[in-house]
PDB file of N, CA and C in Angstrom:
ATOM      1  N   UNK M   1      -3.719  78.653 -15.869  1.00 86.00           N
ATOM      2  CA  UNK M   1      -3.027  77.414 -16.176  1.00 86.00           C
ATOM      3  C   UNK M   1      -2.155  77.069 -14.987  1.00 86.00           C
ATOM      4  N   UNK M   2      -2.101  75.818 -14.684  1.00 88.00           N
ATOM      5  CA  UNK M   2      -1.304  75.364 -13.555  1.00 88.00           C
ATOM      6  C   UNK M   2      -0.761  73.973 -13.872  1.00 88.00           C
ATOM      7  N   UNK M   3       0.239  73.928 -14.746  1.00 93.00           N
ATOM      8  CA  UNK M   3       0.852  72.662 -15.156  1.00 93.00           C
ATOM      9  C   UNK M   3       2.307  72.660 -14.702  1.00 93.00           C
ATOM     10  N   UNK M   4       2.778  71.517 -14.222  1.00 95.00           N
ATOM     11  CA  UNK M   4       4.168  71.389 -13.786  1.00 95.00           C
ATOM     12  C   UNK M   4       4.916  70.539 -14.803  1.00 95.00           C
ATOM     13  N   UNK M   5       6.085  71.058 -15.240  1.00 95.00           N
ATOM     14  CA  UNK M   5       6.907  70.361 -16.232  1.00 95.00           C
ATOM     15  C   UNK M   5       8.365  70.402 -15.795  1.00 95.00           C
ATOM     16  N   UNK M   6       9.181  69.565 -16.419  1.00 93.00           N
ATOM     17  CA  UNK M   6      10.614  69.590 -16.135  1.00 93.00           C
ATOM     18  C   UNK M   6      11.214  70.900 -16.625  1.00 93.00           C
ATOM     19  N   UNK M   7      12.209  71.363 -15.920  1.00 91.00           N
ATOM     20  CA  UNK M   7      12.858  72.637 -16.243  1.00 91.00           C
ATOM     21  C   UNK M   7      14.064  72.411 -17.153  1.00 91.00           C
ATOM     22  N   UNK M   8      13.868  71.626 -18.198  1.00 90.00           N
ATOM     23  CA  UNK M   8      14.955  71.357 -19.140  1.00 90.00           C
ATOM     24  C   UNK M   8      14.606  71.805 -20.555  1.00 90.00           C
ATOM     25  N   UNK M   9      13.512  72.518 -20.707  1.00 87.00           N
ATOM     26  CA  UNK M   9      13.066  72.951 -22.030  1.00 87.00           C
ATOM     27  C   UNK M   9      12.160  71.939 -22.691  1.00 87.00           C
ATOM     28  N   UNK M  10      12.491  70.666 -22.561  1.00 92.00           N
ATOM     29  CA  UNK M  10      11.683  69.618 -23.191  1.00 92.00           C
ATOM     30  C   UNK M  10      10.275  69.570 -22.598  1.00 92.00           C
ATOM     31  N   UNK M  11      10.165  69.869 -21.313  1.00 93.00           N
ATOM     32  CA  UNK M  11       8.851  69.860 -20.670  1.00 93.00           C
ATOM     33  C   UNK M  11       7.904  70.852 -21.308  1.00 93.00           C
ATOM     34  N   UNK M  12       8.378  72.061 -21.565  1.00 95.00           N
ATOM     35  CA  UNK M  12       7.543  73.079 -22.207  1.00 95.00           C
ATOM     36  C   UNK M  12       7.244  72.723 -23.656  1.00 95.00           C
ATOM     37  N   UNK M  13       8.247  72.225 -24.365  1.00 95.00           N
ATOM     38  CA  UNK M  13       8.069  71.848 -25.774  1.00 95.00           C
ATOM     39  C   UNK M  13       7.001  70.763 -25.894  1.00 95.00           C
ATOM     40  N   UNK M  14       7.078  69.749 -25.041  1.00 94.00           N
ATOM     41  CA  UNK M  14       6.102  68.652 -25.091  1.00 94.00           C
ATOM     42  C   UNK M  14       4.715  69.096 -24.647  1.00 94.00           C
ATOM     43  N   UNK M  15       4.630  69.880 -23.580  1.00 95.00           N
ATOM     44  CA  UNK M  15       3.340  70.321 -23.059  1.00 95.00           C
ATOM     45  C   UNK M  15       2.579  71.160 -24.077  1.00 95.00           C
ATOM     46  N   UNK M  16       3.277  72.071 -24.738  1.00 95.00           N
ATOM     47  CA  UNK M  16       2.614  73.038 -25.609  1.00 95.00           C
ATOM     48  C   UNK M  16       2.730  72.722 -27.093  1.00 95.00           C
ATOM     49  N   UNK M  17       3.430  71.666 -27.445  1.00 93.00           N
ATOM     50  CA  UNK M  17       3.580  71.309 -28.853  1.00 93.00           C
ATOM     51  C   UNK M  17       4.343  72.357 -29.636  1.00 93.00           C
ATOM     52  N   UNK M  18       5.414  72.872 -29.043  1.00 95.00           N
ATOM     53  CA  UNK M  18       6.197  73.944 -29.665  1.00 95.00           C
ATOM     54  C   UNK M  18       7.096  73.397 -30.757  1.00 95.00           C
ATOM     55  N   UNK M  19       7.436  74.255 -31.706  1.00 93.00           N
ATOM     56  CA  UNK M  19       8.371  73.867 -32.762  1.00 93.00           C
ATOM     57  C   UNK M  19       9.741  73.631 -32.136  1.00 93.00           C
ATOM     58  N   UNK M  20      10.316  72.492 -32.409  1.00 86.00           N
ATOM     59  CA  UNK M  20      11.600  72.094 -31.839  1.00 86.00           C
ATOM     60  C   UNK M  20      12.670  73.139 -32.112  1.00 86.00           C
ATOM     61  N   UNK M  21      13.435  73.489 -31.097  1.00 92.00           N
ATOM     62  CA  UNK M  21      14.552  74.405 -31.259  1.00 92.00           C
ATOM     63  C   UNK M  21      14.199  75.875 -31.220  1.00 92.00           C
ATOM     64  N   UNK M  22      12.940  76.236 -30.978  1.00 95.00           N
ATOM     65  CA  UNK M  22      12.573  77.657 -30.978  1.00 95.00           C
ATOM     66  C   UNK M  22      12.449  78.243 -29.575  1.00 95.00           C
ATOM     67  N   UNK M  23      12.522  77.410 -28.541  1.00 95.00           N
ATOM     68  CA  UNK M  23      12.339  77.885 -27.173  1.00 95.00           C
ATOM     69  C   UNK M  23      13.532  78.745 -26.750  1.00 95.00           C
ATOM     70  N   UNK M  24      13.243  79.954 -26.304  1.00 94.00           N
ATOM     71  CA  UNK M  24      14.283  80.881 -25.856  1.00 94.00           C
ATOM     72  C   UNK M  24      13.936  81.384 -24.467  1.00 94.00           C
ATOM     73  N   UNK M  25      14.931  81.379 -23.584  1.00 92.00           N
ATOM     74  CA  UNK M  25      14.745  81.908 -22.237  1.00 92.00           C
ATOM     75  C   UNK M  25      14.787  83.433 -22.313  1.00 92.00           C
ATOM     76  N   UNK M  26      13.786  84.089 -21.754  1.00 92.00           N
ATOM     77  CA  UNK M  26      13.706  85.547 -21.779  1.00 92.00           C
ATOM     78  C   UNK M  26      14.086  86.166 -20.436  1.00 92.00           C
ATOM     79  N   UNK M  27      14.372  85.343 -19.434  1.00 87.00           N
ATOM     80  CA  UNK M  27      14.768  85.821 -18.114  1.00 87.00           C
ATOM     81  C   UNK M  27      13.650  85.689 -17.099  1.00 87.00           C
ATOM     82  N   UNK M  28      14.031  85.468 -15.831  1.00 87.00           N
ATOM     83  CA  UNK M  28      13.080  85.356 -14.723  1.00 87.00           C
ATOM     84  C   UNK M  28      11.914  84.428 -15.023  1.00 87.00           C
ATOM     85  N   UNK M  29      12.207  83.250 -15.511  1.00 91.00           N
ATOM     86  CA  UNK M  29      11.204  82.215 -15.783  1.00 91.00           C
ATOM     87  C   UNK M  29      10.198  82.607 -16.861  1.00 91.00           C
ATOM     88  N   UNK M  30      10.605  83.458 -17.768  1.00 95.00           N
ATOM     89  CA  UNK M  30       9.788  83.802 -18.936  1.00 95.00           C
ATOM     90  C   UNK M  30      10.457  83.205 -20.170  1.00 95.00           C
ATOM     91  N   UNK M  31       9.655  82.655 -21.054  1.00 96.00           N
ATOM     92  CA  UNK M  31      10.160  82.016 -22.259  1.00 96.00           C
ATOM     93  C   UNK M  31       9.376  82.501 -23.468  1.00 96.00           C
ATOM     94  N   UNK M  32       9.995  82.395 -24.637  1.00 96.00           N
ATOM     95  CA  UNK M  32       9.331  82.689 -25.897  1.00 96.00           C
ATOM     96  C   UNK M  32       9.641  81.517 -26.828  1.00 96.00           C
ATOM     97  N   UNK M  33       8.680  81.167 -27.674  1.00 96.00           N
ATOM     98  CA  UNK M  33       8.874  80.062 -28.607  1.00 96.00           C
ATOM     99  C   UNK M  33       7.958  80.259 -29.804  1.00 96.00           C
ATOM    100  N   UNK M  34       8.051  79.336 -30.738  1.00 96.00           N
ATOM    101  CA  UNK M  34       7.174  79.358 -31.912  1.00 96.00           C
ATOM    102  C   UNK M  34       6.347  78.086 -31.930  1.00 96.00           C
ATOM    103  N   UNK M  35       5.121  78.227 -32.393  1.00 94.00           N
ATOM    104  CA  UNK M  35       4.233  77.083 -32.604  1.00 94.00           C
ATOM    105  C   UNK M  35       3.575  77.338 -33.946  1.00 94.00           C
ATOM    106  N   UNK M  36       3.921  76.546 -34.936  1.00 93.00           N
ATOM    107  CA  UNK M  36       3.488  76.778 -36.319  1.00 93.00           C
ATOM    108  C   UNK M  36       3.951  78.177 -36.727  1.00 93.00           C
ATOM    109  N   UNK M  37       3.045  79.062 -37.078  1.00 94.00           N
ATOM    110  CA  UNK M  37       3.428  80.422 -37.461  1.00 94.00           C
ATOM    111  C   UNK M  37       3.126  81.434 -36.361  1.00 94.00           C
ATOM    112  N   UNK M  38       2.974  80.973 -35.129  1.00 96.00           N
ATOM    113  CA  UNK M  38       2.589  81.843 -34.019  1.00 96.00           C
ATOM    114  C   UNK M  38       3.735  82.020 -33.030  1.00 96.00           C
ATOM    115  N   UNK M  39       3.692  83.143 -32.303  1.00 97.00           N
ATOM    116  CA  UNK M  39       4.639  83.425 -31.234  1.00 97.00           C
ATOM    117  C   UNK M  39       3.975  83.041 -29.911  1.00 97.00           C
ATOM    118  N   UNK M  40       4.701  82.289 -29.086  1.00 97.00           N
ATOM    119  CA  UNK M  40       4.183  81.820 -27.807  1.00 97.00           C
ATOM    120  C   UNK M  40       5.007  82.435 -26.675  1.00 97.00           C
ATOM    121  N   UNK M  41       4.326  83.113 -25.757  1.00 97.00           N
ATOM    122  CA  UNK M  41       4.952  83.655 -24.551  1.00 97.00           C
ATOM    123  C   UNK M  41       4.516  82.782 -23.382  1.00 97.00           C
ATOM    124  N   UNK M  42       5.488  82.328 -22.582  1.00 97.00           N
ATOM    125  CA  UNK M  42       5.218  81.390 -21.503  1.00 97.00           C
ATOM    126  C   UNK M  42       5.756  81.977 -20.201  1.00 97.00           C
ATOM    127  N   UNK M  43       4.894  82.029 -19.194  1.00 97.00           N
ATOM    128  CA  UNK M  43       5.273  82.562 -17.888  1.00 97.00           C
ATOM    129  C   UNK M  43       5.235  81.432 -16.879  1.00 97.00           C
ATOM    130  N   UNK M  44       6.351  81.241 -16.160  1.00 96.00           N
ATOM    131  CA  UNK M  44       6.486  80.123 -15.238  1.00 96.00           C
ATOM    132  C   UNK M  44       7.030  80.603 -13.899  1.00 96.00           C
ATOM    133  N   UNK M  45       7.115  79.682 -12.959  1.00 95.00           N
ATOM    134  CA  UNK M  45       7.760  79.941 -11.673  1.00 95.00           C
ATOM    135  C   UNK M  45       8.346  78.625 -11.181  1.00 95.00           C
ATOM    136  N   UNK M  46       9.368  78.688 -10.330  1.00 92.00           N
ATOM    137  CA  UNK M  46       9.951  77.455  -9.804  1.00 92.00           C
ATOM    138  C   UNK M  46       8.971  76.765  -8.859  1.00 92.00           C
ATOM    139  N   UNK M  47       9.044  75.442  -8.793  1.00 92.00           N
ATOM    140  CA  UNK M  47       8.167  74.707  -7.881  1.00 92.00           C
ATOM    141  C   UNK M  47       8.840  74.436  -6.541  1.00 92.00           C
ATOM    142  N   UNK M  48      10.171  74.407  -6.537  1.00 84.00           N
ATOM    143  CA  UNK M  48      10.907  74.194  -5.289  1.00 84.00           C
ATOM    144  C   UNK M  48      12.337  74.685  -5.475  1.00 84.00           C
ATOM    145  N   UNK M  49      13.138  74.542  -4.454  1.00 85.00           N
ATOM    146  CA  UNK M  49      14.508  75.051  -4.501  1.00 85.00           C
ATOM    147  C   UNK M  49      15.427  74.256  -5.407  1.00 85.00           C
ATOM    148  N   UNK M  50      15.063  73.033  -5.741  1.00 87.00           N
ATOM    149  CA  UNK M  50      15.932  72.210  -6.587  1.00 87.00           C
ATOM    150  C   UNK M  50      15.957  72.714  -8.030  1.00 87.00           C
ATOM    151  N   UNK M  51      14.907  73.429  -8.428  1.00 85.00           N
ATOM    152  CA  UNK M  51      14.825  74.005  -9.772  1.00 85.00           C
ATOM    153  C   UNK M  51      14.711  72.951 -10.869  1.00 85.00           C
ATOM    154  N   UNK M  52      14.350  71.720 -10.514  1.00 92.00           N
ATOM    155  CA  UNK M  52      14.199  70.660 -11.501  1.00 92.00           C
ATOM    156  C   UNK M  52      12.887  70.765 -12.269  1.00 92.00           C
ATOM    157  N   UNK M  53      11.881  71.383 -11.641  1.00 94.00           N
ATOM    158  CA  UNK M  53      10.559  71.504 -12.252  1.00 94.00           C
ATOM    159  C   UNK M  53      10.079  72.946 -12.164  1.00 94.00           C
ATOM    160  N   UNK M  54       9.262  73.334 -13.133  1.00 95.00           N
ATOM    161  CA  UNK M  54       8.653  74.661 -13.120  1.00 95.00           C
ATOM    162  C   UNK M  54       7.147  74.531 -13.299  1.00 95.00           C
ATOM    163  N   UNK M  55       6.439  75.513 -12.762  1.00 95.00           N
ATOM    164  CA  UNK M  55       4.986  75.579 -12.896  1.00 95.00           C
ATOM    165  C   UNK M  55       4.658  76.590 -13.988  1.00 95.00           C
ATOM    166  N   UNK M  56       3.874  76.167 -14.968  1.00 96.00           N
ATOM    167  CA  UNK M  56       3.450  77.059 -16.051  1.00 96.00           C
ATOM    168  C   UNK M  56       2.222  77.820 -15.558  1.00 96.00           C
ATOM    169  N   UNK M  57       2.367  79.132 -15.421  1.00 95.00           N
ATOM    170  CA  UNK M  57       1.288  79.973 -14.908  1.00 95.00           C
ATOM    171  C   UNK M  57       0.393  80.521 -16.008  1.00 95.00           C
ATOM    172  N   UNK M  58       0.988  80.897 -17.122  1.00 97.00           N
ATOM    173  CA  UNK M  58       0.202  81.498 -18.201  1.00 97.00           C
ATOM    174  C   UNK M  58       0.890  81.266 -19.537  1.00 97.00           C
ATOM    175  N   UNK M  59       0.062  81.105 -20.573  1.00 97.00           N
ATOM    176  CA  UNK M  59       0.554  80.927 -21.934  1.00 97.00           C
ATOM    177  C   UNK M  59      -0.238  81.863 -22.837  1.00 97.00           C
ATOM    178  N   UNK M  60       0.484  82.645 -23.614  1.00 98.00           N
ATOM    179  CA  UNK M  60      -0.133  83.549 -24.584  1.00 98.00           C
ATOM    180  C   UNK M  60       0.370  83.176 -25.968  1.00 98.00           C
ATOM    181  N   UNK M  61      -0.548  82.981 -26.890  1.00 97.00           N
ATOM    182  CA  UNK M  61      -0.185  82.703 -28.276  1.00 97.00           C
ATOM    183  C   UNK M  61      -0.687  83.875 -29.103  1.00 97.00           C
ATOM    184  N   UNK M  62       0.256  84.545 -29.761  1.00 97.00           N
ATOM    185  CA  UNK M  62      -0.048  85.763 -30.519  1.00 97.00           C
ATOM    186  C   UNK M  62      -0.836  86.763 -29.677  1.00 97.00           C
ATOM    187  N   UNK M  63      -0.468  86.883 -28.403  1.00 97.00           N
ATOM    188  CA  UNK M  63      -1.062  87.861 -27.508  1.00 97.00           C
ATOM    189  C   UNK M  63      -2.358  87.449 -26.844  1.00 97.00           C
ATOM    190  N   UNK M  64      -2.903  86.279 -27.177  1.00 98.00           N
ATOM    191  CA  UNK M  64      -4.160  85.824 -26.587  1.00 98.00           C
ATOM    192  C   UNK M  64      -3.873  84.716 -25.572  1.00 98.00           C
ATOM    193  N   UNK M  65      -4.489  84.814 -24.384  1.00 97.00           N
ATOM    194  CA  UNK M  65      -4.243  83.834 -23.331  1.00 97.00           C
ATOM    195  C   UNK M  65      -4.902  82.493 -23.659  1.00 97.00           C
ATOM    196  N   UNK M  66      -4.151  81.419 -23.433  1.00 97.00           N
ATOM    197  CA  UNK M  66      -4.606  80.052 -23.700  1.00 97.00           C
ATOM    198  C   UNK M  66      -4.588  79.243 -22.418  1.00 97.00           C
ATOM    199  N   UNK M  67      -5.414  78.201 -22.395  1.00 96.00           N
ATOM    200  CA  UNK M  67      -5.412  77.235 -21.300  1.00 96.00           C
ATOM    201  C   UNK M  67      -5.946  75.921 -21.851  1.00 96.00           C
ATOM    202  N   UNK M  68      -5.949  74.901 -21.019  1.00 95.00           N
ATOM    203  CA  UNK M  68      -6.443  73.593 -21.432  1.00 95.00           C
ATOM    204  C   UNK M  68      -7.878  73.404 -20.967  1.00 95.00           C
ATOM    205  N   UNK M  69      -8.696  72.803 -21.814  1.00 96.00           N
ATOM    206  CA  UNK M  69     -10.029  72.377 -21.402  1.00 96.00           C
ATOM    207  C   UNK M  69      -9.818  71.260 -20.384  1.00 96.00           C
ATOM    208  N   UNK M  70     -10.442  71.380 -19.241  1.00 94.00           N
ATOM    209  CA  UNK M  70     -10.245  70.399 -18.167  1.00 94.00           C
ATOM    210  C   UNK M  70     -10.835  69.029 -18.499  1.00 94.00           C
ATOM    211  N   UNK M  71     -11.735  68.984 -19.459  1.00 95.00           N
ATOM    212  CA  UNK M  71     -12.392  67.711 -19.759  1.00 95.00           C
ATOM    213  C   UNK M  71     -11.716  66.980 -20.917  1.00 95.00           C
ATOM    214  N   UNK M  72     -11.431  67.679 -22.023  1.00 96.00           N
ATOM    215  CA  UNK M  72     -10.843  67.006 -23.192  1.00 96.00           C
ATOM    216  C   UNK M  72      -9.335  67.227 -23.301  1.00 96.00           C
ATOM    217  N   UNK M  73      -8.806  68.211 -22.575  1.00 93.00           N
ATOM    218  CA  UNK M  73      -7.369  68.441 -22.574  1.00 93.00           C
ATOM    219  C   UNK M  73      -6.837  69.231 -23.746  1.00 93.00           C
ATOM    220  N   UNK M  74      -7.707  69.826 -24.572  1.00 95.00           N
ATOM    221  CA  UNK M  74      -7.248  70.585 -25.731  1.00 95.00           C
ATOM    222  C   UNK M  74      -6.815  71.990 -25.330  1.00 95.00           C
ATOM    223  N   UNK M  75      -5.667  72.431 -25.856  1.00 95.00           N
ATOM    224  CA  UNK M  75      -5.174  73.786 -25.634  1.00 95.00           C
ATOM    225  C   UNK M  75      -5.939  74.736 -26.542  1.00 95.00           C
ATOM    226  N   UNK M  76      -6.568  75.748 -25.960  1.00 96.00           N
ATOM    227  CA  UNK M  76      -7.360  76.684 -26.762  1.00 96.00           C
ATOM    228  C   UNK M  76      -7.448  78.033 -26.063  1.00 96.00           C
ATOM    229  N   UNK M  77      -7.865  79.069 -26.804  1.00 97.00           N
ATOM    230  CA  UNK M  77      -7.990  80.390 -26.190  1.00 97.00           C
ATOM    231  C   UNK M  77      -9.007  80.389 -25.049  1.00 97.00           C
ATOM    232  N   UNK M  78      -8.678  81.065 -23.974  1.00 96.00           N
ATOM    233  CA  UNK M  78      -9.598  81.173 -22.847  1.00 96.00           C
ATOM    234  C   UNK M  78     -10.892  81.854 -23.286  1.00 96.00           C
ATOM    235  N   UNK M  79     -10.794  82.761 -24.243  1.00 95.00           N
ATOM    236  CA  UNK M  79     -11.987  83.476 -24.723  1.00 95.00           C
ATOM    237  C   UNK M  79     -13.013  82.539 -25.355  1.00 95.00           C
ATOM    238  N   UNK M  80     -12.600  81.332 -25.738  1.00 96.00           N
ATOM    239  CA  UNK M  80     -13.510  80.362 -26.353  1.00 96.00           C
ATOM    240  C   UNK M  80     -14.020  79.326 -25.350  1.00 96.00           C
ATOM    241  N   UNK M  81     -13.693  79.512 -24.071  1.00 97.00           N
ATOM    242  CA  UNK M  81     -14.125  78.575 -23.037  1.00 97.00           C
ATOM    243  C   UNK M  81     -14.864  79.331 -21.938  1.00 97.00           C
ATOM    244  N   UNK M  82     -15.525  78.566 -21.080  1.00 96.00           N
ATOM    245  CA  UNK M  82     -16.147  79.131 -19.890  1.00 96.00           C
ATOM    246  C   UNK M  82     -15.586  78.410 -18.682  1.00 96.00           C
ATOM    247  N   UNK M  83     -15.498  79.145 -17.557  1.00 95.00           N
ATOM    248  CA  UNK M  83     -14.947  78.549 -16.342  1.00 95.00           C
ATOM    249  C   UNK M  83     -16.076  78.048 -15.452  1.00 95.00           C
ATOM    250  N   UNK M  84     -16.137  76.732 -15.294  1.00 95.00           N
ATOM    251  CA  UNK M  84     -17.122  76.094 -14.436  1.00 95.00           C
ATOM    252  C   UNK M  84     -16.562  76.088 -13.016  1.00 95.00           C
ATOM    253  N   UNK M  85     -17.416  76.322 -12.017  1.00 94.00           N
ATOM    254  CA  UNK M  85     -16.937  76.516 -10.652  1.00 94.00           C
ATOM    255  C   UNK M  85     -16.162  75.337 -10.085  1.00 94.00           C
ATOM    256  N   UNK M  86     -16.523  74.112 -10.410  1.00 93.00           N
ATOM    257  CA  UNK M  86     -15.835  72.938  -9.869  1.00 93.00           C
ATOM    258  C   UNK M  86     -14.819  72.337 -10.829  1.00 93.00           C
ATOM    259  N   UNK M  87     -15.097  72.397 -12.113  1.00 92.00           N
ATOM    260  CA  UNK M  87     -14.258  71.716 -13.099  1.00 92.00           C
ATOM    261  C   UNK M  87     -13.161  72.584 -13.689  1.00 92.00           C
ATOM    262  N   UNK M  88     -13.341  73.888 -13.729  1.00 93.00           N
ATOM    263  CA  UNK M  88     -12.378  74.781 -14.371  1.00 93.00           C
ATOM    264  C   UNK M  88     -12.827  75.116 -15.780  1.00 93.00           C
ATOM    265  N   UNK M  89     -11.883  75.449 -16.666  1.00 95.00           N
ATOM    266  CA  UNK M  89     -12.216  75.862 -18.025  1.00 95.00           C
ATOM    267  C   UNK M  89     -12.713  74.692 -18.860  1.00 95.00           C
ATOM    268  N   UNK M  90     -13.847  74.913 -19.565  1.00 97.00           N
ATOM    269  CA  UNK M  90     -14.418  73.902 -20.444  1.00 97.00           C
ATOM    270  C   UNK M  90     -14.703  74.512 -21.810  1.00 97.00           C
ATOM    271  N   UNK M  91     -14.387  73.782 -22.879  1.00 97.00           N
ATOM    272  CA  UNK M  91     -14.709  74.231 -24.229  1.00 97.00           C
ATOM    273  C   UNK M  91     -16.200  73.999 -24.493  1.00 97.00           C
ATOM    274  N   UNK M  92     -16.721  74.602 -25.554  1.00 95.00           N
ATOM    275  CA  UNK M  92     -18.145  74.466 -25.898  1.00 95.00           C
ATOM    276  C   UNK M  92     -18.556  73.016 -26.097  1.00 95.00           C
ATOM    277  N   UNK M  93     -17.724  72.253 -26.791  1.00 96.00           N
ATOM    278  CA  UNK M  93     -18.052  70.855 -27.074  1.00 96.00           C
ATOM    279  C   UNK M  93     -18.201  70.058 -25.777  1.00 96.00           C
ATOM    280  N   UNK M  94     -17.290  70.246 -24.849  1.00 96.00           N
ATOM    281  CA  UNK M  94     -17.349  69.512 -23.589  1.00 96.00           C
ATOM    282  C   UNK M  94     -18.505  69.996 -22.716  1.00 96.00           C
ATOM    283  N   UNK M  95     -18.797  71.293 -22.756  1.00 96.00           N
ATOM    284  CA  UNK M  95     -19.951  71.803 -22.012  1.00 96.00           C
ATOM    285  C   UNK M  95     -21.225  71.096 -22.472  1.00 96.00           C
ATOM    286  N   UNK M  96     -21.400  71.019 -23.785  1.00 95.00           N
ATOM    287  CA  UNK M  96     -22.592  70.363 -24.333  1.00 95.00           C
ATOM    288  C   UNK M  96     -22.617  68.876 -23.979  1.00 95.00           C
ATOM    289  N   UNK M  97     -21.469  68.226 -24.047  1.00 96.00           N
ATOM    290  CA  UNK M  97     -21.407  66.790 -23.739  1.00 96.00           C
ATOM    291  C   UNK M  97     -21.769  66.522 -22.279  1.00 96.00           C
ATOM    292  N   UNK M  98     -21.249  67.324 -21.385  1.00 95.00           N
ATOM    293  CA  UNK M  98     -21.544  67.146 -19.957  1.00 95.00           C
ATOM    294  C   UNK M  98     -23.021  67.398 -19.690  1.00 95.00           C
ATOM    295  N   UNK M  99     -23.549  68.476 -20.264  1.00 94.00           N
ATOM    296  CA  UNK M  99     -24.962  68.805 -20.057  1.00 94.00           C
ATOM    297  C   UNK M  99     -25.885  67.754 -20.686  1.00 94.00           C
ATOM    298  N   UNK M 100     -25.444  67.135 -21.798  1.00 95.00           N
ATOM    299  CA  UNK M 100     -26.280  66.112 -22.438  1.00 95.00           C
ATOM    300  C   UNK M 100     -26.409  64.869 -21.566  1.00 95.00           C
ATOM    301  N   UNK M 101     -25.483  64.700 -20.637  1.00 93.00           N
ATOM    302  CA  UNK M 101     -25.554  63.575 -19.695  1.00 93.00           C
ATOM    303  C   UNK M 101     -26.452  63.903 -18.505  1.00 93.00           C
ATOM    304  N   UNK M 102     -27.056  65.096 -18.524  1.00 93.00           N
ATOM    305  CA  UNK M 102     -27.970  65.497 -17.468  1.00 93.00           C
ATOM    306  C   UNK M 102     -27.308  66.197 -16.292  1.00 93.00           C
ATOM    307  N   UNK M 103     -26.010  66.481 -16.411  1.00 91.00           N
ATOM    308  CA  UNK M 103     -25.313  67.146 -15.320  1.00 91.00           C
ATOM    309  C   UNK M 103     -25.518  68.648 -15.414  1.00 91.00           C
ATOM    310  N   UNK M 104     -25.607  69.300 -14.273  1.00 93.00           N
ATOM    311  CA  UNK M 104     -25.790  70.750 -14.196  1.00 93.00           C
ATOM    312  C   UNK M 104     -24.432  71.408 -14.021  1.00 93.00           C
ATOM    313  N   UNK M 105     -24.153  72.396 -14.866  1.00 94.00           N
ATOM    314  CA  UNK M 105     -22.898  73.137 -14.768  1.00 94.00           C
ATOM    315  C   UNK M 105     -23.180  74.541 -14.241  1.00 94.00           C
ATOM    316  N   UNK M 106     -22.309  75.028 -13.360  1.00 93.00           N
ATOM    317  CA  UNK M 106     -22.429  76.370 -12.817  1.00 93.00           C
ATOM    318  C   UNK M 106     -21.172  77.139 -13.205  1.00 93.00           C
ATOM    319  N   UNK M 107     -21.356  78.254 -13.892  1.00 94.00           N
ATOM    320  CA  UNK M 107     -20.217  79.014 -14.404  1.00 94.00           C
ATOM    321  C   UNK M 107     -19.905  80.219 -13.532  1.00 94.00           C
ATOM    322  N   UNK M 108     -18.638  80.605 -13.518  1.00 91.00           N
ATOM    323  CA  UNK M 108     -18.203  81.751 -12.729  1.00 91.00           C
ATOM    324  C   UNK M 108     -18.594  83.087 -13.335  1.00 91.00           C
ATOM    325  N   UNK M 109     -18.843  83.122 -14.644  1.00 73.00           N
ATOM    326  CA  UNK M 109     -19.148  84.406 -15.294  1.00 73.00           C
ATOM    327  C   UNK M 109     -20.580  84.790 -15.217  1.00 73.00           C
TER     328      UNK M 109
END
């Protein structure tokens, strides 16, 4: 995952659809929050010295790594997607849609 958000808490809440008021700073750009009945661990890093924005490097929900489908934008477990060499992670639905248009996909796995 490589998303940049504001470093005010609201950026992470909006990006990941977290339950309002559950975001907790765990130290060194690590955060924990709740999403529905799940625990979300978020790993970030600063984007520059101003500290106004952070880059989201990884998101784990209940211990499973999540990312966004590059085509439809849905947040889902990486285990349910495949990484295409040019496009990045794609869900099954988007893989089928792209292939139905006659495009050839090449996967890293």
